[in-house]
Coordinates of C-alpha atoms in Angstrom, one line a residue:
Chain A
X1 CA 0.0 0.0 0.0
X2 CA 2.8 2.4 0.9
X3 CA 4.3 1.8 -2.5
X4 CA 1.2 2.8 -4.4
X5 CA 0.8 5.9 -2.2
X6 CA 4.4 6.9 -2.9
X7 CA 3.7 6.5 -6.6
X8 CA 0.6 8.7 -6.3
X9 CA 2.5 11.4 -4.4
X10 CA 5.2 11.3 -7.0
X11 CA 2.7 11.8 -9.8
X12 CA 1.0 14.7 -7.9
X13 CA 4.4 16.4 -7.4
X14 CA 5.4 15.9 -11.0
X15 CA 2.1 17.3 -12.3
X16 CA 2.2 20.1 -9.8
X17 CA 5.7 21.2 -10.8
X18 CA 4.9 20.9 -14.5
X19 CA 1.9 23.2 -13.9
X20 CA 3.9 25.6 -11.7
X21 CA 6.3 26.1 -14.5
X22 CA 3.7 27.2 -17.0
X23 CA 2.9 30.8 -17.9
X24 CA -0.8 31.0 -17.1
X25 CA -1.7 32.1 -13.5
X26 CA -4.6 29.7 -13.2
X27 CA -2.4 26.7 -14.1
X28 CA 0.2 27.8 -11.6
X29 CA -2.5 28.0 -8.9
X30 CA -3.7 24.5 -9.8
X31 CA -0.1 23.3 -9.6
X32 CA 0.4 24.7 -6.1
X33 CA -2.8 23.0 -4.9
X34 CA -1.9 19.7 -6.4
X35 CA 1.5 19.8 -4.7
X36 CA -0.2 20.6 -1.5
X37 CA -2.3 17.5 -1.9
X38 CA 0.8 15.5 -2.6
X39 CA 2.4 16.8 0.6
X40 CA -0.8 15.8 2.6
X41 CA -0.7 12.3 1.3
X42 CA 3.0 12.2 2.1
X43 CA 2.2 13.1 5.8
X44 CA -0.5 10.4 5.8
X45 CA 1.9 7.7 4.4
X46 CA 4.6 8.7 6.9
X47 CA 2.4 7.4 9.8
X48 CA 2.5 3.9 8.2
X49 CA -0.8 2.8 6.6
X50 CA -2.7 0.1 8.4
X51 CA -5.9 -1.1 7.1
X52 CA -9.0 -1.1 9.4
X53 CA -7.4 0.7 12.4
X54 CA -8.8 4.0 13.7
X55 CA -6.6 6.6 15.4
X56 CA -8.4 6.7 18.7
X57 CA -10.4 3.8 20.3
X58 CA -9.4 4.0 23.9
X59 CA -6.7 2.1 25.7
X60 CA -8.2 -1.4 25.0
X61 CA -8.2 -1.1 21.2
X62 CA -6.4 -4.0 19.5
X63 CA -4.7 -1.9 16.9
X64 CA -4.7 1.9 16.3
X65 CA -2.7 4.2 14.1
X66 CA -0.7 7.3 15.0
X67 CA -3.2 10.2 15.2
X68 CA -0.5 13.0 15.1
X69 CA 0.0 13.1 11.3
X70 CA -3.8 13.3 10.8
X71 CA -3.9 16.3 13.1
X72 CA -1.1 17.8 11.2
X73 CA -2.8 17.2 7.8
X74 CA -6.0 18.8 9.2
X75 CA -4.0 21.9 10.2
X76 CA -2.2 22.0 7.0
X77 CA -5.4 21.6 4.9
X78 CA -7.0 24.5 6.7
X79 CA -4.0 26.7 6.1
X80 CA -3.7 25.8 2.5
X81 CA -7.4 26.3 2.0
X82 CA -7.1 29.9 3.4
X83 CA -3.9 30.6 1.3
X84 CA -5.4 29.2 -1.9
X85 CA -8.6 31.2 -1.5
X86 CA -6.6 34.4 -0.9
X87 CA -4.5 33.6 -3.9
X88 CA -7.5 33.1 -6.1
X89 CA -8.9 36.5 -5.1
X90 CA -5.6 38.0 -5.6
X91 CA -5.1 36.4 -9.0
X92 CA -8.6 37.6 -10.1
X93 CA -7.9 41.2 -8.8
X94 CA -4.6 41.2 -10.6
X95 CA -6.1 40.0 -13.8
X96 CA -8.8 42.8 -13.6
X97 CA -6.3 45.4 -12.9
X98 CA -3.3 44.3 -15.0
X99 CA -5.3 42.9 -17.9
X100 CA -3.2 39.7 -18.2
X101 CA -2.6 36.4 -16.5
X102 CA 0.6 35.7 -18.4
X103 CA 3.5 35.5 -15.9
X104 CA 5.9 36.5 -18.8
X105 CA 4.2 39.8 -19.0
X106 CA 4.1 40.3 -15.2
X107 CA 7.9 40.3 -15.0
X108 CA 8.1 44.0 -14.3
X109 CA 11.0 46.2 -15.4
X110 CA 13.5 45.9 -12.6
X111 CA 14.2 49.6 -11.9
X112 CA 11.1 51.6 -11.7
Chain B
X1 CA 5.8 26.2 33.5
X2 CA 5.5 29.9 32.9
X3 CA 2.3 31.3 31.5
X4 CA 4.0 34.5 30.6
X5 CA 5.4 32.9 27.5
X6 CA 2.1 32.9 25.6
X7 CA 1.5 36.6 26.2
X8 CA 3.6 37.8 23.3
X9 CA 1.2 35.8 21.1
X10 CA -2.0 36.5 23.0
X11 CA -1.7 40.3 23.3
X12 CA -1.4 41.1 19.6
X13 CA -4.0 38.4 18.8
X14 CA -6.6 40.0 21.1
X15 CA -5.7 43.4 20.0
X16 CA -6.1 42.4 16.4
X17 CA -9.5 40.8 16.9
X18 CA -10.7 43.8 18.9
X19 CA -9.4 46.2 16.1
X20 CA -11.4 44.3 13.5
X21 CA -14.6 45.7 15.0
X22 CA -13.4 49.3 15.1
X23 CA -13.0 49.8 11.4
X24 CA -14.4 53.3 11.3
X25 CA -12.7 54.8 14.3
X26 CA -9.1 55.4 13.2
X27 CA -8.0 57.3 16.3
X28 CA -9.1 54.4 18.6
X29 CA -7.5 52.0 16.2
X30 CA -4.2 53.8 16.5
X31 CA -4.2 54.1 20.3
X32 CA -5.3 50.5 20.8
X33 CA -2.6 49.1 18.6
X34 CA -0.1 51.3 20.4
X35 CA -1.3 50.0 23.7
X36 CA -1.1 46.4 22.4
X37 CA 2.5 47.0 21.4
X38 CA 3.5 48.6 24.7
X39 CA 2.0 45.6 26.5
X40 CA 3.8 43.3 24.1
X41 CA 7.1 45.1 24.9
X42 CA 6.5 45.0 28.6
X43 CA 5.9 41.2 28.7
X44 CA 8.8 40.5 26.3
X45 CA 11.2 42.5 28.5
X46 CA 9.8 40.7 31.5
X47 CA 10.6 37.3 29.7
X48 CA 14.1 38.5 28.9
X49 CA 14.6 39.4 32.6
X50 CA 13.3 36.0 33.9
X51 CA 15.3 34.0 31.3
X52 CA 18.4 35.9 32.2
X53 CA 18.0 35.3 35.9
X54 CA 16.3 32.0 36.2
X55 CA 17.3 30.2 32.9
X56 CA 15.2 28.8 30.1
X57 CA 11.4 29.0 30.6
X58 CA 9.0 26.6 29.2
X59 CA 5.2 26.4 28.8
X60 CA 3.3 23.2 28.1
X61 CA 0.2 24.0 26.2
X62 CA -2.9 22.4 27.8
X63 CA -0.8 20.7 30.3
X64 CA 0.4 18.0 27.8
X65 CA 4.0 17.2 28.8
X66 CA 6.5 17.1 26.0
X67 CA 7.2 15.5 23.7
X68 CA 3.5 14.9 23.1
X69 CA 2.0 18.4 23.6
X70 CA 3.0 21.6 22.0
X71 CA 5.7 23.3 24.1
X72 CA 6.8 26.9 24.1
X73 CA 10.4 27.6 25.0
X74 CA 12.1 30.9 25.8
X75 CA 15.8 30.6 25.9
X76 CA 17.9 33.7 25.8
X77 CA 18.0 33.9 21.9
X78 CA 14.2 33.6 21.6
X79 CA 13.5 36.0 24.4
X80 CA 15.9 38.6 23.1
X81 CA 14.5 38.4 19.5
X82 CA 11.0 38.8 20.8
X83 CA 12.1 41.9 22.7
X84 CA 13.8 43.2 19.5
X85 CA 10.6 42.5 17.6
X86 CA 8.5 44.6 19.9
X87 CA 11.0 47.4 19.7
X88 CA 11.1 47.4 15.9
X89 CA 7.3 46.9 15.7
X90 CA 6.7 49.8 18.1
X91 CA 8.7 52.3 16.0
X92 CA 7.4 51.1 12.7
X93 CA 3.9 51.6 14.1
X94 CA 4.6 55.1 15.2
X95 CA 6.1 55.8 11.7
X96 CA 3.1 54.3 10.0
X97 CA 0.7 56.6 11.8
X98 CA 1.9 59.4 9.6
X99 CA 2.8 57.7 6.5
X100 CA 0.5 54.9 5.7
X101 CA -2.5 57.1 4.8
X102 CA -6.1 57.0 5.8
X103 CA -7.2 54.6 3.0
X104 CA -5.1 51.8 4.2
X105 CA -5.8 52.5 7.9
X106 CA -9.5 52.0 7.2
X107 CA -8.9 48.7 5.4
X108 CA -7.5 46.8 8.4
X109 CA -3.9 47.9 8.3
X110 CA -3.6 47.8 12.1
X111 CA -5.2 44.4 12.6
X112 CA -2.9 42.9 10.0
X113 CA 0.1 44.5 11.7
X114 CA -0.8 42.8 14.9
X115 CA -1.4 39.4 13.3
X116 CA 2.1 39.8 11.8
X117 CA 3.5 40.3 15.3
X118 CA 1.6 37.1 16.4
X119 CA 3.3 35.1 13.8
X120 CA 6.7 36.5 14.4
X121 CA 6.6 36.1 18.2
X122 CA 5.2 32.7 17.8
X123 CA 8.0 31.6 15.5
X124 CA 10.5 32.7 18.0
X125 CA 9.0 31.1 21.0
X126 CA 7.7 27.8 19.8
X127 CA 9.6 24.5 20.5
X128 CA 7.8 22.4 18.1
X129 CA 8.7 22.1 14.3
X130 CA 5.1 21.9 13.1
X131 CA 4.0 24.7 15.3
X132 CA 6.8 26.7 13.8
X133 CA 5.2 26.0 10.4
X134 CA 1.9 27.3 11.6
X135 CA 3.4 30.4 13.1
X136 CA 5.3 31.0 9.8
X137 CA 1.9 30.8 8.0
X138 CA 0.2 33.3 10.3
X139 CA 3.1 35.6 9.7
X140 CA 3.1 35.0 5.9
X141 CA -0.7 35.3 5.4
X142 CA -0.7 38.7 7.2
X143 CA 2.4 39.7 5.2
X144 CA 0.6 38.8 1.9
X145 CA -2.3 41.1 2.9
X146 CA 0.0 43.9 4.1
X147 CA 2.1 43.9 0.9
X148 CA -0.9 44.1 -1.4
X149 CA -2.9 46.5 0.8
X150 CA -3.6 49.5 -1.4
X151 CA -3.9 47.4 -4.6
X152 CA -1.7 49.4 -7.0
X153 CA -0.6 47.6 -10.1
X154 CA 2.9 47.1 -8.9
X155 CA 1.8 45.8 -5.5
X156 CA -0.5 43.2 -7.2
X157 CA 2.2 42.0 -9.5
X158 CA 4.9 41.7 -6.9
X159 CA 2.5 40.0 -4.3
X160 CA 1.7 37.3 -6.9
X161 CA 5.4 36.4 -7.1
X162 CA 6.0 36.7 -3.4
X163 CA 3.0 34.5 -2.6
X164 CA 4.0 31.9 -5.0
X165 CA 7.5 31.6 -3.7
X166 CA 6.2 31.3 -0.1
X167 CA 3.5 28.8 -1.0
X168 CA 6.2 26.7 -2.7
X169 CA 8.6 26.9 0.3
X170 CA 5.8 26.2 2.7
X171 CA 4.8 23.1 0.7
X172 CA 8.5 22.0 0.9
X173 CA 8.5 22.7 4.7
X174 CA 5.5 20.4 5.3
X175 CA 7.1 17.7 3.1
X176 CA 10.3 18.1 5.3
X177 CA 8.3 17.8 8.4
X178 CA 6.6 14.7 7.0
X179 CA 10.0 13.1 6.3
X180 CA 11.4 14.0 9.6
X181 CA 8.4 12.6 11.4
X182 CA 8.6 9.5 9.4
X183 CA 12.2 9.0 10.3
X184 CA 12.4 10.2 13.9
X185 CA 8.7 9.9 15.1
X186 CA 8.7 13.2 16.8
X187 CA 8.4 16.9 16.1
X188 CA 9.4 18.4 19.4
X189 CA 12.7 20.1 18.8
X190 CA 14.4 19.0 22.0
X191 CA 13.2 15.4 21.4
X192 CA 14.2 15.7 17.8
X193 CA 17.7 16.7 18.9
X194 CA 18.1 13.6 21.0
X195 CA 16.7 11.3 18.3
X196 CA 19.0 12.7 15.7
X197 CA 22.0 12.5 17.9
X198 CA 21.1 8.8 18.7
X199 CA 20.6 7.9 15.0
X200 CA 24.1 9.4 14.0
X201 CA 22.9 12.0 11.5
X202 CA 23.7 10.6 8.1
X203 CA 22.1 9.4 4.9
X204 CA 18.4 10.3 4.9
X205 CA 18.8 12.7 7.8
X206 CA 21.4 14.7 5.8
X207 CA 18.9 14.9 2.9
X208 CA 16.3 16.2 5.4
X209 CA 18.8 18.7 6.7
X210 CA 19.5 20.1 3.3
X211 CA 15.7 20.3 2.5
X212 CA 15.1 22.2 5.8
X213 CA 18.0 24.5 4.9
X214 CA 16.5 25.2 1.4
X215 CA 13.2 26.0 3.1
X216 CA 14.5 28.4 5.6
X217 CA 17.1 29.9 3.2
X218 CA 14.2 30.8 0.9
X219 CA 12.3 32.5 3.7
X220 CA 15.4 34.2 5.1
X221 CA 16.8 35.4 1.7
X222 CA 20.0 33.5 2.1
X223 CA 21.3 32.9 -1.4
X224 CA 17.8 32.2 -2.6
X225 CA 16.9 35.8 -2.4
X226 CA 15.8 36.5 -6.0
X227 CA 12.2 37.3 -4.8
X228 CA 13.3 39.8 -2.1
X229 CA 14.3 43.0 -3.9
X230 CA 11.2 43.1 -6.0
X231 CA 8.6 42.4 -3.4
X232 CA 10.1 44.5 -0.6
X233 CA 10.1 47.6 -2.8
X234 CA 6.4 47.3 -3.7
X235 CA 4.6 48.2 -0.4
X236 CA 4.7 51.6 1.4
X237 CA 7.8 52.4 3.4
X238 CA 6.3 51.6 6.8
X239 CA 5.4 48.1 5.7
X240 CA 8.8 47.7 4.0
X241 CA 10.4 48.7 7.3
X242 CA 8.5 46.1 9.2
X243 CA 9.3 43.4 6.6
X244 CA 13.0 44.4 6.4
X245 CA 13.3 44.4 10.1
X246 CA 11.3 41.2 11.0
X247 CA 10.5 38.8 8.2
X248 CA 13.9 37.7 6.9
X249 CA 15.1 37.5 10.5
X250 CA 12.5 34.9 11.3
X251 CA 14.0 32.7 8.6
X252 CA 17.5 33.4 9.9
X253 CA 16.4 32.4 13.4
X254 CA 14.9 29.2 12.1
X255 CA 18.2 28.4 10.4
X256 CA 20.2 29.2 13.6
X257 CA 17.9 27.0 15.6
X258 CA 17.8 24.1 13.3
X259 CA 21.5 24.0 12.7
X260 CA 22.6 24.5 16.3
X261 CA 20.0 22.3 18.0
X262 CA 19.1 19.6 15.5
X263 CA 21.5 19.1 12.7
X264 CA 24.9 20.0 14.1
X265 CA 26.6 16.7 13.6
X266 CA 27.5 17.1 9.9
X267 CA 30.0 19.9 9.4
X268 CA 29.9 19.7 5.6
X269 CA 26.3 21.0 5.7
X270 CA 26.1 23.1 8.8
X271 CA 29.5 24.8 8.2
X272 CA 30.4 24.1 4.6
X273 CA 27.2 24.5 2.7
X274 CA 25.9 27.4 4.8
X275 CA 29.2 29.2 4.6
X276 CA 29.3 28.8 0.9
X277 CA 25.8 30.2 0.7
X278 CA 26.7 33.0 3.0
X279 CA 29.6 34.0 0.9
X280 CA 27.5 34.0 -2.3
X281 CA 24.9 36.0 -0.6
X282 CA 27.3 38.6 0.5
X283 CA 28.9 38.9 -2.9
X284 CA 25.6 39.1 -4.9
X285 CA 24.0 41.4 -2.3
X286 CA 27.0 43.7 -2.6
X287 CA 26.8 43.8 -6.3
X288 CA 23.1 44.7 -6.1
X289 CA 23.6 47.4 -3.5
X290 CA 26.1 49.3 -5.6
X291 CA 24.4 48.6 -9.0
X292 CA 21.1 50.3 -8.5
X293 CA 20.3 54.0 -8.1
X294 CA 16.9 53.6 -6.5
X295 CA 16.8 54.1 -2.7
X296 CA 14.4 51.2 -2.0
X297 CA 16.5 48.8 -4.1
X298 CA 19.7 49.7 -2.4
X299 CA 18.1 49.2 1.0
X300 CA 16.7 45.9 0.0
X301 CA 20.1 44.6 -1.1
X302 CA 21.5 45.8 2.2
X303 CA 19.0 43.4 3.9
X304 CA 20.4 40.6 1.9
X305 CA 24.0 41.4 2.8
X306 CA 23.2 41.3 6.4
X307 CA 21.5 38.0 6.1
X308 CA 24.6 36.7 4.5
X309 CA 26.7 38.1 7.3
X310 CA 24.7 36.5 10.0
X311 CA 24.8 33.2 8.2
X312 CA 28.6 33.5 8.1
X313 CA 28.7 33.8 11.9
X314 CA 26.5 30.7 12.1
X315 CA 28.7 28.7 9.7
X316 CA 31.8 29.5 11.8
X317 CA 30.4 27.1 14.5
X318 CA 32.6 28.7 17.2
X319 CA 31.5 30.4 20.4
X320 CA 32.5 33.8 19.2
X321 CA 30.9 33.3 15.8
X322 CA 27.5 32.4 17.3
X323 CA 27.7 35.2 19.9
X324 CA 28.3 37.6 17.1
X325 CA 25.5 36.1 15.0
X326 CA 23.1 36.7 17.9
X327 CA 24.4 40.2 18.6
X328 CA 24.3 41.2 14.9
X329 CA 20.8 39.8 14.5
X330 CA 19.4 41.9 17.3
X331 CA 21.3 45.0 16.0
X332 CA 20.1 44.3 12.5
X333 CA 16.4 44.2 13.5
X334 CA 16.5 47.7 15.0
X335 CA 19.0 49.2 12.5
X336 CA 17.1 47.9 9.4
X337 CA 13.8 49.3 10.8
X338 CA 15.5 52.6 11.2
X339 CA 17.2 52.5 7.8
X340 CA 13.9 51.8 6.1
X341 CA 12.0 54.4 8.0
X342 CA 14.7 57.0 7.1
X343 CA 14.7 55.8 3.5
X344 CA 11.0 56.2 3.5
X345 CA 11.2 59.7 4.8
X346 CA 13.8 60.7 2.2
X347 CA 11.7 59.3 -0.7
X348 CA 8.7 61.1 0.7
X349 CA 10.5 64.4 1.1
X350 CA 12.2 64.3 -2.2
X351 CA 9.1 63.0 -4.0
X352 CA 11.1 60.4 -5.9
X353 CA 13.1 57.3 -5.1
X354 CA 15.6 57.8 -7.9
X355 CA 18.9 59.1 -6.7
X356 CA 19.6 61.1 -9.8
X357 CA 16.5 63.3 -9.2
X358 CA 17.2 64.3 -5.6
X359 CA 19.7 66.6 -4.0
X360 CA 20.5 69.4 -1.6
X361 CA 18.1 68.4 1.1
X362 CA 20.6 69.0 3.9
X363 CA 19.6 72.7 4.1
X364 CA 15.9 72.0 4.6
X365 CA 16.1 68.8 6.5
X366 CA 19.5 68.7 8.3
X367 CA 18.2 66.3 11.1
X368 CA 17.1 63.6 8.6
X369 CA 20.4 63.9 6.8
X370 CA 22.5 63.5 9.9
X371 CA 20.4 60.7 11.2
X372 CA 20.8 58.8 8.0
X373 CA 24.5 59.4 8.1
X374 CA 24.8 57.9 11.7
X375 CA 22.7 54.9 10.8
X376 CA 24.8 54.3 7.8
X377 CA 27.9 54.1 10.0
X378 CA 26.0 51.8 12.5
X379 CA 25.0 49.4 9.7
X380 CA 28.5 49.4 8.3
X381 CA 29.8 48.5 11.8
X382 CA 31.8 51.6 12.8
X383 CA 32.5 51.8 16.5
X384 CA 31.0 52.9 18.9
X385 CA 27.7 52.2 17.2
X386 CA 25.8 48.9 17.6
X387 CA 26.8 47.1 14.5
X388 CA 30.5 47.0 15.5
X389 CA 30.5 44.5 18.4
X390 CA 28.5 41.9 16.3
X391 CA 30.7 42.3 13.3
X392 CA 33.9 42.0 15.4
X393 CA 32.6 38.8 17.1
X394 CA 31.5 37.2 13.8
X395 CA 34.9 37.9 12.3
X396 CA 36.7 36.6 15.4
X397 CA 34.6 33.4 15.1
X398 CA 35.3 33.1 11.4
X399 CA 39.0 33.5 11.9
X400 CA 39.0 30.9 14.7
X401 CA 37.3 28.6 12.2
X402 CA 40.0 29.4 9.6
X403 CA 37.5 30.7 7.0
X404 CA 39.8 33.3 5.7
X405 CA 38.1 33.9 2.3
X406 CA 34.8 34.5 3.9
X407 CA 36.4 36.8 6.4
X408 CA 37.9 38.9 3.6
X409 CA 34.6 38.9 1.8
X410 CA 32.6 40.1 4.8
X411 CA 35.1 42.9 5.5
X412 CA 34.9 44.0 1.9
X413 CA 31.1 43.9 2.1
X414 CA 31.2 46.3 5.0
X415 CA 32.9 48.8 2.8
X416 CA 30.4 48.2 0.1
X417 CA 27.5 48.7 2.6
X418 CA 29.0 52.0 3.7
X419 CA 29.6 53.1 0.1
X420 CA 26.1 52.2 -1.0
X421 CA 24.5 54.1 1.9
X422 CA 26.8 57.1 1.6
X423 CA 25.8 57.2 -2.0
X424 CA 22.2 57.8 -0.9
X425 CA 23.4 60.4 1.6
X426 CA 25.5 62.3 -0.9
X427 CA 22.9 62.2 -3.7
X428 CA 20.0 63.2 -1.4
X429 CA 21.6 65.7 0.8
X430 CA 24.6 67.3 -1.0
X431 CA 24.7 69.3 -4.2
X432 CA 22.3 71.6 -5.8
X433 CA 18.9 72.0 -4.2
X434 CA 16.3 70.6 -6.5
X435 CA 13.1 72.7 -7.0
X436 CA 10.6 72.1 -4.3
X437 CA 8.2 69.3 -5.2
X438 CA 4.5 69.8 -5.1
X439 CA 3.0 70.0 -1.6
X440 CA 6.4 70.1 0.1
X441 CA 5.0 72.3 2.9
X442 CA 2.6 69.7 3.8
X443 CA 5.3 67.0 3.6
X444 CA 7.6 68.7 6.0
X445 CA 4.9 68.6 8.7
X446 CA 4.3 64.9 8.0
X447 CA 8.1 64.4 8.3
X448 CA 8.4 66.0 11.7
X449 CA 6.4 63.3 13.5
X450 CA 8.0 60.5 11.5
X451 CA 11.4 61.9 12.4
X452 CA 10.4 61.4 16.1
X453 CA 10.0 57.7 15.5
X454 CA 13.4 57.6 13.7
X455 CA 14.9 59.6 16.5
X456 CA 13.8 57.2 19.2
X457 CA 15.3 54.2 17.3
X458 CA 18.5 56.1 16.7
X459 CA 18.9 56.8 20.4
X460 CA 18.4 53.1 21.0
X461 CA 21.0 52.1 18.5
X462 CA 23.6 54.5 19.9
X463 CA 22.8 53.3 23.4
X464 CA 23.1 49.7 22.3
X465 CA 26.5 50.5 20.8
X466 CA 27.8 52.4 23.9
X467 CA 26.3 49.7 26.2
X468 CA 27.7 46.9 24.1
X469 CA 29.3 45.3 27.2
X470 CA 25.9 45.1 29.0
X471 CA 24.1 43.8 25.8
X472 CA 27.0 41.3 25.4
X473 CA 26.1 39.9 28.9
X474 CA 22.7 38.9 27.5
X475 CA 24.0 37.8 24.2
X476 CA 26.7 35.7 25.8
X477 CA 24.1 33.7 27.6
X478 CA 22.2 33.1 24.3
X479 CA 25.5 31.9 22.6
X480 CA 26.2 29.6 25.5
X481 CA 22.7 28.0 25.2
X482 CA 23.3 27.6 21.4
X483 CA 26.6 26.0 22.1
X484 CA 25.4 23.5 24.6
X485 CA 22.1 22.0 23.2
X486 CA 21.8 19.7 26.2
X487 CA 20.9 22.8 28.2
X488 CA 17.9 23.4 26.0
X489 CA 16.9 19.7 25.8
X490 CA 17.1 19.2 29.6
X491 CA 14.9 22.2 30.4
X492 CA 12.3 21.2 27.8
X493 CA 12.1 17.5 28.7
X494 CA 12.7 17.6 32.5
X495 CA 10.0 16.1 34.7
X496 CA 7.8 18.7 36.2

């Protein structure tokens, strides 16, 4: 199971980096959120995947998995949700005001 | 257990939430944020005092003993940096009263300012790697909002890049945390330090150390600083002063913490790689500082040079080098705030940030001119001002570690720093007086109260320089704690 997860994370990262390197702002945005997903799955995988075990079932539970990574993922999801929504608004506002979403044209002329 | 430790977070947080409801009343907003900062300063000085007299203070959140709960740790380094944060923040706030403009004040400038302080203080005080990430994010999200507040074309464009860089580095940060958790099974920094020492840092842990270094270097502007000059010159001067004083320093602090407490077993990374990056940062920053003729750009490149300089002290890995890095870090937080405030005043008075279009201001504004001159000397490290002791210690540490090339580079960079700042001084204050820009009468009134903020900081810098011996007493303790990680570990993990 860990192997498949690692492959999925690898694919998410690859696609994320590919999108991040493109010119269009919207693609870049999708790239960052795909990479964030990849990172969250990575956190999940790091706590060792066990089938059928829940994180917290009291002291008498037969098997349980480490709850900390799940708490970390939850925190990280909330943060990335906030950041992504801010970024979308910013991108929209920038598109309205600057009239382009092409990063090549958003380069700026160094000394102004 | 010391509940005082959470106050530097709680006070600005409560102030910020309160301010959100007072959107219309600007006078009340200003006075409340000032009170918030004064309280922040009072508690942070109290923490410095306690740490100095009673040793490292800890706070276990919710009563969960480490390594399971989140722990807050104030050692000398963290407490001194929180105190420096409140000083720099206080004067930036006073400066922004006059310069930020009513439009921005009405659109939540002050709450965002306070949220930024929450993030910065939290990053310094936390003893948990994931909590550090959360505090970083609090700081970064408020910095995104602050940098774009006002919404000019340039701000929007630069914020897009600034955000992208930081989203990327935060993503890498979480990935690093995941790897580290997978390998060691803990995220508490003291516990991590023990586990890493037990596992004989090597192989995968080295890879994690390098990843962590990339993340923090990107935030600190160490070598990976390509985003910094553009984004820091977009927002108004008060915001730039706050960023220049605080944001990169948080990254530098994280570097210092992780390579003195966690990954200090592999000299080729903690000394070799960081030293190499420090050298490159100093050289490239120096080139930038003399290449441009725009006040803001020159000041931004000066931020980069000082980051390189502190990293050089870190890479020396000797007592003197680390003492110097701490000393210079504290000096730099106050001096960069002052430098950016004065730069902002100059740009405001001249009506332009281009050096070629200003001149002859010494007659009308002698005080601003001489203050800028003195702070230039302080930043370059001329005794008896505050930059000198830090630079001396860093160089001493570097020579002890036999890093002669880096020592030469850093000495040369001091000359470049002085040269680049004196260029601003000469261009703005000497020569023919340029015709009065429009609304200059109004500007000079504005300047007078901003000058008061700058004056206060200048007095502090001179006092810090003259009282170096006394400051060194505090700094030495911080250096000692950095040099003996067991002290930090024991005070965090001891049985209550």
